[in-house]
mmCIF file of C-alpha atoms (C1' of nucleotides) in Angstrom:
data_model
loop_
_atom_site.group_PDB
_atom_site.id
_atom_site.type_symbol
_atom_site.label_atom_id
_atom_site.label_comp_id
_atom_site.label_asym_id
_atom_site.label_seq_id
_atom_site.Cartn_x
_atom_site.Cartn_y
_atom_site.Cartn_z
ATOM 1 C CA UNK A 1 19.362 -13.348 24.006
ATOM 2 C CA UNK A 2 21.521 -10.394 22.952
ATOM 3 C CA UNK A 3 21.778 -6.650 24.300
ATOM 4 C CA UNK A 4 19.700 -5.291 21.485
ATOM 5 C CA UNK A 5 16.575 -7.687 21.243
ATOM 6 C CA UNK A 6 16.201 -7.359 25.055
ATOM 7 C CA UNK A 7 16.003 -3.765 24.817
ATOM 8 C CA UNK A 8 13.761 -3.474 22.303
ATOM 9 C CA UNK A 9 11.266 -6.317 23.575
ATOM 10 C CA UNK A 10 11.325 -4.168 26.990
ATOM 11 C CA UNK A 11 10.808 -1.345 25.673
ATOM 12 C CA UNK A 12 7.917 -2.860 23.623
ATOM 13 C CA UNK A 13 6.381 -4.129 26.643
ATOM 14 C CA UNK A 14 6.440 -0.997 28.449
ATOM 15 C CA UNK A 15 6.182 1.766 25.421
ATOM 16 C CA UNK A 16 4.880 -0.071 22.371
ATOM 17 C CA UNK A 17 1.353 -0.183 20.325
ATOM 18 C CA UNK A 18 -0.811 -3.417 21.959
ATOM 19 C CA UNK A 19 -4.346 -1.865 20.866
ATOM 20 C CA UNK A 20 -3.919 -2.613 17.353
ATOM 21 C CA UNK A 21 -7.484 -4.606 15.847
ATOM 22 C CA UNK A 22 -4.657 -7.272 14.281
ATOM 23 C CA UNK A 23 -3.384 -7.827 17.660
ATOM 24 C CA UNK A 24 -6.434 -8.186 19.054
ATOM 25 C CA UNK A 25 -7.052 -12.479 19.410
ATOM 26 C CA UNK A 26 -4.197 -13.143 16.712
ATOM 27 C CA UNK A 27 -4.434 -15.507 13.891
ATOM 28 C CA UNK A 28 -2.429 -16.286 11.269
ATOM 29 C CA UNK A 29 -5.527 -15.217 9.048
ATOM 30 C CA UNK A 30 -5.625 -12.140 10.571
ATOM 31 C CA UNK A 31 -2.073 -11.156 10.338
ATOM 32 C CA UNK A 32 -2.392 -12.638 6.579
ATOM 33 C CA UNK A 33 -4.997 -9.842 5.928
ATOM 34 C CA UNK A 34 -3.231 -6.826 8.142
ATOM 35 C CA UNK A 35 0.071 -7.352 6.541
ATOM 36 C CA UNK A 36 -1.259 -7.112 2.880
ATOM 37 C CA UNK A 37 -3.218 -3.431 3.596
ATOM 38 C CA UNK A 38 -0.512 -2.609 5.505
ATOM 39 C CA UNK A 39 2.130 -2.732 2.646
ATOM 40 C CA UNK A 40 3.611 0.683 1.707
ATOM 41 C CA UNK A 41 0.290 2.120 3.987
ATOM 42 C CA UNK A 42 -0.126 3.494 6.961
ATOM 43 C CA UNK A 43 -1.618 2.405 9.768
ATOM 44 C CA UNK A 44 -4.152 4.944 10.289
ATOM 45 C CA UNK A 45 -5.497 4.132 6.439
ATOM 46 C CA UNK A 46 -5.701 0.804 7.257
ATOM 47 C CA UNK A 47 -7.780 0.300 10.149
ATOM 48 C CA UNK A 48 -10.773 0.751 8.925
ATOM 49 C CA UNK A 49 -10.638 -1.447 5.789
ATOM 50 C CA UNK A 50 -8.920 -4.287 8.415
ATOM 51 C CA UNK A 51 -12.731 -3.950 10.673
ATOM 52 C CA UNK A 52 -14.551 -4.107 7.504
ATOM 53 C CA UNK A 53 -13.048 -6.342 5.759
ATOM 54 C CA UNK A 54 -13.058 -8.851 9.087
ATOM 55 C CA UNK A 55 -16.912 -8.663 9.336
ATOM 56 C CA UNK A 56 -17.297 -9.412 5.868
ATOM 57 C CA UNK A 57 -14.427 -11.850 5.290
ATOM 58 C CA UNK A 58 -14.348 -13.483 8.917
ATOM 59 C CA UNK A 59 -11.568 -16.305 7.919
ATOM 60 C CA UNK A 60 -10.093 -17.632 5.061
ATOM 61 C CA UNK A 61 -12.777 -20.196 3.820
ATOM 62 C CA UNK A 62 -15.327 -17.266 4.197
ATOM 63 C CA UNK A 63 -12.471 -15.272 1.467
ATOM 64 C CA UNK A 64 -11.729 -18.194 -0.616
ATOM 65 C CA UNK A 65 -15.519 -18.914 -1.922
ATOM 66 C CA UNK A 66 -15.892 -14.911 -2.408
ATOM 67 C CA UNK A 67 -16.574 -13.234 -5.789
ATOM 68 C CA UNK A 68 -13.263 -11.121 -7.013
ATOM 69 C CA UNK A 69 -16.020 -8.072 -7.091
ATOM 70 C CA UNK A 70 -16.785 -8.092 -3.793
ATOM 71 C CA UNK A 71 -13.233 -8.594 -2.600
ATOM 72 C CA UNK A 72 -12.232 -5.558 -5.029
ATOM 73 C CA UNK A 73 -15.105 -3.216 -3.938
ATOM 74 C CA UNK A 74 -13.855 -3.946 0.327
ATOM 75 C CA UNK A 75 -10.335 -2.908 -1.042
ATOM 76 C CA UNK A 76 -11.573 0.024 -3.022
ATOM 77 C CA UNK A 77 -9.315 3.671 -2.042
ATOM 78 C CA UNK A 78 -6.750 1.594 -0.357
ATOM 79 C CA UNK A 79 -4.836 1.350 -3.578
ATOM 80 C CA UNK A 80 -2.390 -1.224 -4.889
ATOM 81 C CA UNK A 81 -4.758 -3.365 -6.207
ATOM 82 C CA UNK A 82 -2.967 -6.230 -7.224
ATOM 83 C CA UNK A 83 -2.650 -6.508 -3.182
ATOM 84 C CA UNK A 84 -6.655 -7.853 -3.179
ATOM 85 C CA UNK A 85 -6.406 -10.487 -5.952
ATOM 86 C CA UNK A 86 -2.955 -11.967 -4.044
ATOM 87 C CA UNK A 87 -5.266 -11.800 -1.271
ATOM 88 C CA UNK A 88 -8.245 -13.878 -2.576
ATOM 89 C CA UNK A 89 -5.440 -16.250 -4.516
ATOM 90 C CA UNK A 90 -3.646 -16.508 -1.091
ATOM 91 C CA UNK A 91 -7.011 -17.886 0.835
ATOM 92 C CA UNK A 92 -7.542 -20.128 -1.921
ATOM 93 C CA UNK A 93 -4.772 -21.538 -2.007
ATOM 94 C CA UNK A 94 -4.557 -22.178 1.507
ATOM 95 C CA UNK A 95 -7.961 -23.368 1.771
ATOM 96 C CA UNK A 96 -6.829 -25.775 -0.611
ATOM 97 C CA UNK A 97 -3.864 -26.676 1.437
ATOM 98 C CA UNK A 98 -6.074 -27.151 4.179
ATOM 99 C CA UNK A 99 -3.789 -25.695 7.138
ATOM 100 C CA UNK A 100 -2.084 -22.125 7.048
ATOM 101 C CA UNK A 101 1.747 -22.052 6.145
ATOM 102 C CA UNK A 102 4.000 -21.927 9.225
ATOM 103 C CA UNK A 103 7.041 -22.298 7.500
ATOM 104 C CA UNK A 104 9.248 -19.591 5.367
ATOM 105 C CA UNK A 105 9.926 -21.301 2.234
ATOM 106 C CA UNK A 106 6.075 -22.462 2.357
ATOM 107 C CA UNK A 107 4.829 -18.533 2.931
ATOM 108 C CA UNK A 108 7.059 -17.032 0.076
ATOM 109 C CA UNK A 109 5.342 -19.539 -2.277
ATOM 110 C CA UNK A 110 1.857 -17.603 -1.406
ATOM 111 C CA UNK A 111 1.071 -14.768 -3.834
ATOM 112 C CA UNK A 112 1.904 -11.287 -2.225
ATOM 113 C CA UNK A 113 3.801 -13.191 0.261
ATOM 114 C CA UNK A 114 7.588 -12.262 -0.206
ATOM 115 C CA UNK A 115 10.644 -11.843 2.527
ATOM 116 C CA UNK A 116 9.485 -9.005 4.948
ATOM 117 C CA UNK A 117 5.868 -10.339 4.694
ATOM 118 C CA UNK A 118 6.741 -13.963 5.544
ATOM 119 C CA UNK A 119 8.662 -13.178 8.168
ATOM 120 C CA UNK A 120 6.038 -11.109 9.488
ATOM 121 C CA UNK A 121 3.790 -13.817 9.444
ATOM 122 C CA UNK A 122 6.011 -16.329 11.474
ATOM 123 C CA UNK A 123 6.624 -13.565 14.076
ATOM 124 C CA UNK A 124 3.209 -12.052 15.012
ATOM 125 C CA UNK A 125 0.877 -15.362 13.713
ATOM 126 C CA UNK A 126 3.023 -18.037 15.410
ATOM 127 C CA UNK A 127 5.580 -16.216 17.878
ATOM 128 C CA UNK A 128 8.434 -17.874 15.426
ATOM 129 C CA UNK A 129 11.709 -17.181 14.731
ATOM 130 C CA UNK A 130 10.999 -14.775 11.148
ATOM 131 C CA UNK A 131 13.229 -11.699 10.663
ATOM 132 C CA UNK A 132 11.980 -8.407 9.268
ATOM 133 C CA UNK A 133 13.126 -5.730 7.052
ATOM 134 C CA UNK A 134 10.945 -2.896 6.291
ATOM 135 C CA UNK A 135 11.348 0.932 6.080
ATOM 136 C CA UNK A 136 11.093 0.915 9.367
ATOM 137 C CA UNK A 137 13.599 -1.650 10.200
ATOM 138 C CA UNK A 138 15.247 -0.448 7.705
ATOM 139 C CA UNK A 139 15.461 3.244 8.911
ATOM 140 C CA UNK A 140 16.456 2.092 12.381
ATOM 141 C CA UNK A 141 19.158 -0.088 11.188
ATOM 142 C CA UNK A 142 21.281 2.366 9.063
ATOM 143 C CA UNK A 143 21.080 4.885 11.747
ATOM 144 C CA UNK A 144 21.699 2.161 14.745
ATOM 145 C CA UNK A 145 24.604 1.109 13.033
ATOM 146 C CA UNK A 146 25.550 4.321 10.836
ATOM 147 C CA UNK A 147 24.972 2.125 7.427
ATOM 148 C CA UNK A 148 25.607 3.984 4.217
ATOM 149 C CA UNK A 149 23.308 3.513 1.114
ATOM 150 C CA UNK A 150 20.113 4.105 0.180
ATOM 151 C CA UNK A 151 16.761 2.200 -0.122
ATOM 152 C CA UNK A 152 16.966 -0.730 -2.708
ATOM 153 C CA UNK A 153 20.680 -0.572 -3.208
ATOM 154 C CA UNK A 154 21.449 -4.509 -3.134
ATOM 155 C CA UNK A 155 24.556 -4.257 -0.738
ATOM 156 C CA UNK A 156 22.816 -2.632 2.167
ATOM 157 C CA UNK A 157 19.636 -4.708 1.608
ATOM 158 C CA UNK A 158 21.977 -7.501 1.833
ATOM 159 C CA UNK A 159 23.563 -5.955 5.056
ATOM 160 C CA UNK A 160 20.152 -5.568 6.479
ATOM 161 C CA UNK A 161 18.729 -8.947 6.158
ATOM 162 C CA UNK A 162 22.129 -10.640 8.127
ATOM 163 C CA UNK A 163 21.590 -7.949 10.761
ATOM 164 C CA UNK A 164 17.712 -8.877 11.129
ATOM 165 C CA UNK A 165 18.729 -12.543 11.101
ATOM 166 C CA UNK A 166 21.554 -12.350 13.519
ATOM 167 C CA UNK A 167 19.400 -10.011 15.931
ATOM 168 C CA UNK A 168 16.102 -11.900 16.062
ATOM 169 C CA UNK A 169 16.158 -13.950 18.803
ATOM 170 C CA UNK A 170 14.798 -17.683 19.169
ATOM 171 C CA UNK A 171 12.249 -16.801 21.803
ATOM 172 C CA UNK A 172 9.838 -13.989 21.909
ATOM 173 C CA UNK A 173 10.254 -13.072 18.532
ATOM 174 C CA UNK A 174 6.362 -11.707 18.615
ATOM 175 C CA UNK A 175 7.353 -9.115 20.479
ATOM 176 C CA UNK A 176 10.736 -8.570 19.368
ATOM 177 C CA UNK A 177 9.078 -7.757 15.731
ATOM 178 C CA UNK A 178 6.206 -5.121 16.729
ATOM 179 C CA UNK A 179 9.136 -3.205 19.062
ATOM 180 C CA UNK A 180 11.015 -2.700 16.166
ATOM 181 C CA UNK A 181 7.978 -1.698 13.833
ATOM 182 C CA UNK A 182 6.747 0.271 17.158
ATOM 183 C CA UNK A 183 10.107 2.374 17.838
ATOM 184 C CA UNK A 184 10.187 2.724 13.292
ATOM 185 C CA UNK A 185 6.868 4.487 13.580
ATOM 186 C CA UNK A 186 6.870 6.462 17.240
ATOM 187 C CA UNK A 187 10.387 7.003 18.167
ATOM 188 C CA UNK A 188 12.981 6.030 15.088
ATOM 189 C CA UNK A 189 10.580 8.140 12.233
ATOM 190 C CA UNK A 190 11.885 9.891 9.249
ATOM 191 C CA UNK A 191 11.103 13.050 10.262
ATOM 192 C CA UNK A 192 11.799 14.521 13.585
ATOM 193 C CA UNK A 193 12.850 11.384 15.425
ATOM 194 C CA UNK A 194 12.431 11.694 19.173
ATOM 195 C CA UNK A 195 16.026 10.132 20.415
ATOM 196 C CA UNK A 196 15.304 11.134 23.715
ATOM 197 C CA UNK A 197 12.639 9.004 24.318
ATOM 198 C CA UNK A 198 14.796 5.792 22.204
ATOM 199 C CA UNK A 199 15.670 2.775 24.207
ATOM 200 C CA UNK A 200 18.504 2.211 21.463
ATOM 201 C CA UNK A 201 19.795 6.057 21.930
ATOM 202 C CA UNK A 202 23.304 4.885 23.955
ATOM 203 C CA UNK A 203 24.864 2.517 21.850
ATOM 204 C CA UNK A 204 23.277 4.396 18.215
ATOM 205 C CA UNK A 205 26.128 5.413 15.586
ATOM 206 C CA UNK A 206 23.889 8.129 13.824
ATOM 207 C CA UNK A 207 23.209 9.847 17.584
ATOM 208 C CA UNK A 208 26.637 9.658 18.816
ATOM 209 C CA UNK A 209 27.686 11.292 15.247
ATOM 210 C CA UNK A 210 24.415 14.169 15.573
ATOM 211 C CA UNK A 211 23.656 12.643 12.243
ATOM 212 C CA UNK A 212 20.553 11.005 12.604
ATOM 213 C CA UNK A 213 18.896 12.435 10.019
ATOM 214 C CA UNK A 214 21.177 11.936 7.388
ATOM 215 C CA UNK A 215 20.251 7.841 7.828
ATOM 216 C CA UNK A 216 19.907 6.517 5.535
ATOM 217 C CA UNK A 217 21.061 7.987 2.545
ATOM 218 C CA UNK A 218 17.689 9.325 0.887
ATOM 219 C CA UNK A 219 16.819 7.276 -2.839
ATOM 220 C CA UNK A 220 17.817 9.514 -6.108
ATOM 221 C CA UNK A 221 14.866 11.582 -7.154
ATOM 222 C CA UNK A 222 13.441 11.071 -10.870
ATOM 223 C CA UNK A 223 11.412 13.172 -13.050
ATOM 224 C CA UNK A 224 7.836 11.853 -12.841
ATOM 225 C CA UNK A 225 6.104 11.828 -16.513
ATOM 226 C CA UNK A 226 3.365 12.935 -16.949
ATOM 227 C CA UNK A 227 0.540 10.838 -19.383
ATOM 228 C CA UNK A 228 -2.923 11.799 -20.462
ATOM 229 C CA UNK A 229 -5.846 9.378 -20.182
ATOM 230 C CA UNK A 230 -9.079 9.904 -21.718
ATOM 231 C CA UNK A 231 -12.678 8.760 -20.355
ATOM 232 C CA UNK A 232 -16.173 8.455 -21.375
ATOM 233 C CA UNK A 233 -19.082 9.730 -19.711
ATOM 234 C CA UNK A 234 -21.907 8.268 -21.106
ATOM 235 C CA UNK A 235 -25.458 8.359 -19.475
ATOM 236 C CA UNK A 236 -28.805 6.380 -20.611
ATOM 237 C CA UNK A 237 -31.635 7.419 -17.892
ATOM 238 C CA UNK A 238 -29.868 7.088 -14.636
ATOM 239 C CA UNK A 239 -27.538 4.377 -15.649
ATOM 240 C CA UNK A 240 -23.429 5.278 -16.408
ATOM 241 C CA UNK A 241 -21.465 2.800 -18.738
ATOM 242 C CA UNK A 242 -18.241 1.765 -17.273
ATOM 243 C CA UNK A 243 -15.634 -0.724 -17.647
ATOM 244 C CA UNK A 244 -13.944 -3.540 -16.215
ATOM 245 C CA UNK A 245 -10.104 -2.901 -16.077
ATOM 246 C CA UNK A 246 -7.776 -5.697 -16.936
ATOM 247 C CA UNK A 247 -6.149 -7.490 -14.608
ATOM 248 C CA UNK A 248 -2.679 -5.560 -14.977
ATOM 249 C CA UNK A 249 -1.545 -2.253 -15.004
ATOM 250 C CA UNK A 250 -3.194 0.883 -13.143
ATOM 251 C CA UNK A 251 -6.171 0.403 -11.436
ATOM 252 C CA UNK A 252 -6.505 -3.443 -12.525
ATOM 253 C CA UNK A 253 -9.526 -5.452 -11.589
ATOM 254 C CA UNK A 254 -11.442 -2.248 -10.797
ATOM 255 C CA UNK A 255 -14.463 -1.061 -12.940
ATOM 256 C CA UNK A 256 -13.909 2.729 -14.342
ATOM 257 C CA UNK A 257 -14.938 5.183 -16.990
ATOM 258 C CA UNK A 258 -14.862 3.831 -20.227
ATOM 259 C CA UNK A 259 -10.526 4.443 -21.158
ATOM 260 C CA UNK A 260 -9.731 5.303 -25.056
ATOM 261 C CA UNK A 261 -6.999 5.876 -26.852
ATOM 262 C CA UNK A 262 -6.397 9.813 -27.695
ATOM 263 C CA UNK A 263 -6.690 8.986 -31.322
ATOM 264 C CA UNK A 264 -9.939 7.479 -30.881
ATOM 265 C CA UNK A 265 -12.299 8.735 -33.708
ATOM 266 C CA UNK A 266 -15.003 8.817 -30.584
ATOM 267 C CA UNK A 267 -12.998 12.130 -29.282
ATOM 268 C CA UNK A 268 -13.781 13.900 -32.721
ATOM 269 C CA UNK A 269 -17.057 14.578 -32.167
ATOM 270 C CA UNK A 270 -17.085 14.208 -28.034
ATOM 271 C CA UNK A 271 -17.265 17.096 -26.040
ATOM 272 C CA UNK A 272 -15.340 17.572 -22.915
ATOM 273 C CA UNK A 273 -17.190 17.757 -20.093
ATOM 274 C CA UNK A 274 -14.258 17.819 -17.378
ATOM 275 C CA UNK A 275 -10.996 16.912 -16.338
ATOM 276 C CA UNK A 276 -9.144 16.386 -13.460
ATOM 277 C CA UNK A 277 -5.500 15.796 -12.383
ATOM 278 C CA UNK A 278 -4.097 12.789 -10.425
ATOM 279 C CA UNK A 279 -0.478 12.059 -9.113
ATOM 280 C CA UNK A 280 0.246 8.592 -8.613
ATOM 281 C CA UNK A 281 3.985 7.462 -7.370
ATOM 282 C CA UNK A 282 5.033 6.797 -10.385
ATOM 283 C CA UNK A 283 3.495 9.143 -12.856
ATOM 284 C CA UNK A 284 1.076 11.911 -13.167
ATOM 285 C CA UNK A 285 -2.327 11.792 -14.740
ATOM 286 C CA UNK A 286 -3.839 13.897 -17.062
ATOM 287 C CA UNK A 287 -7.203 13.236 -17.011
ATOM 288 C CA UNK A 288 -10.022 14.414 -19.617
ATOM 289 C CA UNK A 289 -13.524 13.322 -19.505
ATOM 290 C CA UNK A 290 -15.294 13.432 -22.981
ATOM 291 C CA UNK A 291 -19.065 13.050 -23.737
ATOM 292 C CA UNK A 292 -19.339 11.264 -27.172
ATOM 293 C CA UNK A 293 -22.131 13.340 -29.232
ATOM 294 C CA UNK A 294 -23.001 10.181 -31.184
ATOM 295 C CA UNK A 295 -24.968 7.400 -29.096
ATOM 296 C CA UNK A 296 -22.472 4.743 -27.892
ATOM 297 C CA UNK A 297 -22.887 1.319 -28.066
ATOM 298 C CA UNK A 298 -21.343 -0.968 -24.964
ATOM 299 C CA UNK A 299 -18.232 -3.257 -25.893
ATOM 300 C CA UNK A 300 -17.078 -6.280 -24.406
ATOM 301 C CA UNK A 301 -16.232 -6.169 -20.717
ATOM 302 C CA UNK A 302 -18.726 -2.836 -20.435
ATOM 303 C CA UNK A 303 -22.011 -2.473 -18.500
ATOM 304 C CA UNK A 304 -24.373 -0.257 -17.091
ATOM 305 C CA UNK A 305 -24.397 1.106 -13.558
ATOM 306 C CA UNK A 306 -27.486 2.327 -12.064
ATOM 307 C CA UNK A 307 -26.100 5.440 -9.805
ATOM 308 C CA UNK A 308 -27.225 3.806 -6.958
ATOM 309 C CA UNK A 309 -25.588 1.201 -7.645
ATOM 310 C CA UNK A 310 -21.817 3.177 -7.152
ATOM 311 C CA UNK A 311 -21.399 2.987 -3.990
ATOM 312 C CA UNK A 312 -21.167 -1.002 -3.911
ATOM 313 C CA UNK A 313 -18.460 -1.567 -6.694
ATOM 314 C CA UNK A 314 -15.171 -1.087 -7.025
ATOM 315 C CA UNK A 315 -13.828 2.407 -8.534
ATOM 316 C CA UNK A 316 -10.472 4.137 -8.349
ATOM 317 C CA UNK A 317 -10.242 6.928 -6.040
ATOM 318 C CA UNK A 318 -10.253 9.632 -8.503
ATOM 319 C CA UNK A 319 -12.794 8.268 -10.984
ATOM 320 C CA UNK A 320 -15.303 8.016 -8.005
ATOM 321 C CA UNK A 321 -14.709 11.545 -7.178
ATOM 322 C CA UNK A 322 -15.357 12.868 -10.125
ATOM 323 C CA UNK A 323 -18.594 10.672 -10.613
ATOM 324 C CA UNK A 324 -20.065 11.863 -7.594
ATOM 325 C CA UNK A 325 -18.926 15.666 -8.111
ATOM 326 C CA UNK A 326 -20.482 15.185 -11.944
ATOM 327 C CA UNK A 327 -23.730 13.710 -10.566
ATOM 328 C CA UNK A 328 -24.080 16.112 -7.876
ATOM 329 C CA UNK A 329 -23.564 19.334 -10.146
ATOM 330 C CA UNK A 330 -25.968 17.562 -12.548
ATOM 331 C CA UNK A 331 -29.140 18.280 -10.249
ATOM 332 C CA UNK A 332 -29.504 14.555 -10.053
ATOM 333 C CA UNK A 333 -30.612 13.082 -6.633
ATOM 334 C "C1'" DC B 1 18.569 -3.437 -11.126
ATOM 335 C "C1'" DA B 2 14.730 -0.726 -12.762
ATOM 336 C "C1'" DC B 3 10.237 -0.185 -13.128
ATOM 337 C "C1'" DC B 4 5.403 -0.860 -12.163
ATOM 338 C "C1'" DC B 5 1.755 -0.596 -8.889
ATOM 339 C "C1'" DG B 6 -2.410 3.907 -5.335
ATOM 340 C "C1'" DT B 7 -3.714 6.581 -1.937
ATOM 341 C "C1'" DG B 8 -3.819 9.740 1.738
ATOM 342 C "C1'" DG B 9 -1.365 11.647 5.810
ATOM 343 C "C1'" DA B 10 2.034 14.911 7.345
ATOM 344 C "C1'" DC B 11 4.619 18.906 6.898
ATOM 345 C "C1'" DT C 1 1.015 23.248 -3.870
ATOM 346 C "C1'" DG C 2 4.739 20.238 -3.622
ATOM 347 C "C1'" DT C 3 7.199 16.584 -1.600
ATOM 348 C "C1'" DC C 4 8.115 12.635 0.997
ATOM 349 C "C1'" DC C 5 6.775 8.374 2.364
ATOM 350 C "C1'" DA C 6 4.092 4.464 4.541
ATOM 351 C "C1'" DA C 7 4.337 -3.172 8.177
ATOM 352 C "C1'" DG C 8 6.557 -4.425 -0.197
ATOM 353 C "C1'" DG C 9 5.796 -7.636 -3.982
ATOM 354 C "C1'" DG C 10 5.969 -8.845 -8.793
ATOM 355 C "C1'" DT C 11 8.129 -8.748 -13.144
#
DNA sequence: CACCCGTGGAC
DNA sequence: TGTCCAAGGGT
C-alpha cells in the first residue's frame, strides 16, 4: 500500500467520523440512500431525513412498491428533487434485478448513480476497490499536490480521477474513502483549514508554499438572473388549490401554488396578496402571490388541500413558508 | 462545456 | 444581507 493511503486510513482510524447513522450496520441500501441526500448537502441537513426516511423506507423492496408522493413528501426541504425520483427508479430497478450492483459499470447504469457516487458505493457498501472525487477530494488533492484549475475544468478533473485511481488501494478501501471525506470536511475545509492537526501536512505542496488557501483556483463568478413567478392563492372553506409540478425543471414532482404565466388574463383582475423573495443557485426568484377576484375553476393536474392536510405532502421550501405564514396571519387555526 | 437543479449552514 | 459552498448527476 502506498505512503499516502496508509496515512490517511490511520489517521481515519484514530481521528475520523465512525458515529455516522450510514455507518451504523452498513448496507449497500443504506449507503444507496445516504449518498443521494448527501449530494451537494451537508451532513448536518442530512441526518435527519437519512433516520426518517430509514423507518419509513427500511430496504429497497419496502422503496420500490412506494407511491412517488410519499417518497417526494420524506424528501421535501432537502432540495434537488430529481435526487428522490432517481431514488425510487434506482430501488426499482434493483428490485427488479433482484441483487444490488457490486460492480462499476453496473452502478453508473442506475439513475443518480454517476462516477463519485459509484465509487462511493463500492467503497463504503462492499469495502471494494472504487475511487472518489468530490469537493472534498477534490479540495485536498489540488492543495496536496499544488494542482492548478478550478472546479469543472476538464483537465484537472481528468488529473483528479488518475490520482484517486492510482492512490486507492486494493485493501481497505472502506476506510481509505471516509478518511479522505473525513480530513475534506474536519481538517482539509475551504475555509480556515486546520494544517496543524493534518496527517498529510509534511509532504503537502500548498503548505510548504503558505498557499493553502489559494487551492484550488476558485470557479468564475456569474451574474445570477433574476425571474419573476406568479402564484395563486385560492381558498374554498378550509381547502387551498394547488398543483402538481411536472416532472422537470424547478421544484419538479412537488405539489405548489397554482404557477401562471405573467400575462395571464387571471392577474387582471387578481389582487396581490404577498410576495416573497427566493435565491436558488442558479437564479433568483421573484415571487408574487395573487388572489384571483373571479371564482377559479381547478385544471388538470390541480386539487384541493384541506390545511391539515399540508403537513403530509410535498411543498417547496418557500411555498410552505409562505402558506403557513398566510394561514397563520389569517386567524385560521 | 455550460447549464439546470434547492436548501440551509457558516461566516 | 451577501456570498460561498456542501459525500454530484443529468442533459
Amino acid at each position: 500500500m502506498n505512503d499516502f493511503a496508509q496515512q490517511v486510513i490511520d489517521w481515519q482510524q484514530q481521528q475520523g467520523r465512525h458515529d455516522l447513522p450510514w455507518q451504523q450496520a452498513i448496507t449497500p441500501y443504506k449507503v444507496l440512500v445516504s449518498e443521494l441526500m448527501l449530494q451537494q448537502t451537508q451532513v448536518s441537513t442530512v441526518i435527519p431525513y437519512f433516520q426518517r426516511w430509514l423507518a419509513r423506507f427500511p430496504d429497497v423492496e419496502t422503496l420500490a412498491q412506494a407511491e412517488q408522493d410519499e417518497v417526494m413528501a420524506l424528501w421535501q426541504g432537502l432540495g434537488y428533487y430529481a435526487r428522490a425520483r432517481n431514488l425510487h427508479k434506482a430501488a426499482k430497478a434493483i428490485a427488479e434485478l433482484g441483487a444490488f450492483p457490486s460492480d462499476l459499470v453496473s452502478l453508473q447504469q442506475i439513475p443518480g448513480i454517476g462516477r463519485y457516487t459509484a465509487g462511493a458505493i463500492l467503497s463504503f457498501a462492499y469495502d471494494a476497490y472504487g475511487p472518489i472525487v468530490d469537493g472534498n477530494v477534490r479540495r485536498l488533492f489540488c492543495r496536496y499536490f499544488a494542482l492548478e484549475g478550478h472546479a469543472g475544468q476538464s483537465q484537472l478533473e481528468k488529473r483528479l480521477w488518475q490520482l484517486a485511481e492510482q492512490l486507492t488501494p486494493a485493501q481497505n478501501n472502506r476506510r481509505f474513502a471516509q478518511g479522505l471525506l473525513d480530513l475534506g470536511a474536519t481538517l482539509c475545509t475551504a475555509r480556515k483549514p486546520d494544517c496543524e492537526r493534518c496527517p498529510l501536512q509534511a509532504d503537502c505542496q500548498a503548505y510548504r508554499l503558505q498557499q493553502v488557501e489559494h487551492f484550488p483556483r476558485p470557479k468564475p463568478k456569474k451574474v445570477k438572473p433574476s425571474k419573476e413567478g406568479h402564484f395563486l392563492w385560492v381558498q374554498q372553506q378550509d381547502q387551498l388549490l394547488l398543483e402538481q409540478r411536472p416532472d422537470s425543471g424547478i421544484w419538479s414532482s412537488l405539489l405548489a401554488l397554482p404557477q401562471v404565466d405573467p400575462a395571464d388574463p387571471v392577474l387582471q383582475q387578481a389582487e396581490s396578496v404577498g410576495s416573497f423573495r427566493h435565491q436558488f443557485s442558479h437564479y433568483q426568484l421573484e415571487a408574487t402571490i395573487w388572489q384571483p377576484q373571479q371564482q377559479v375553476e381547478e385544471l388538470a393536474g390541480q386539487g384541493w388541500y384541506h390545511r391539515r392536510q399540508l403537513t403530509e405532502v410535498a411543498l417547496p421550501a418557500p411555498i410552505r413558508k409562505w402558506i403557513e405564514q398566510q394561514l397563520k396571519q389569517s386567524g385560521v387555526d
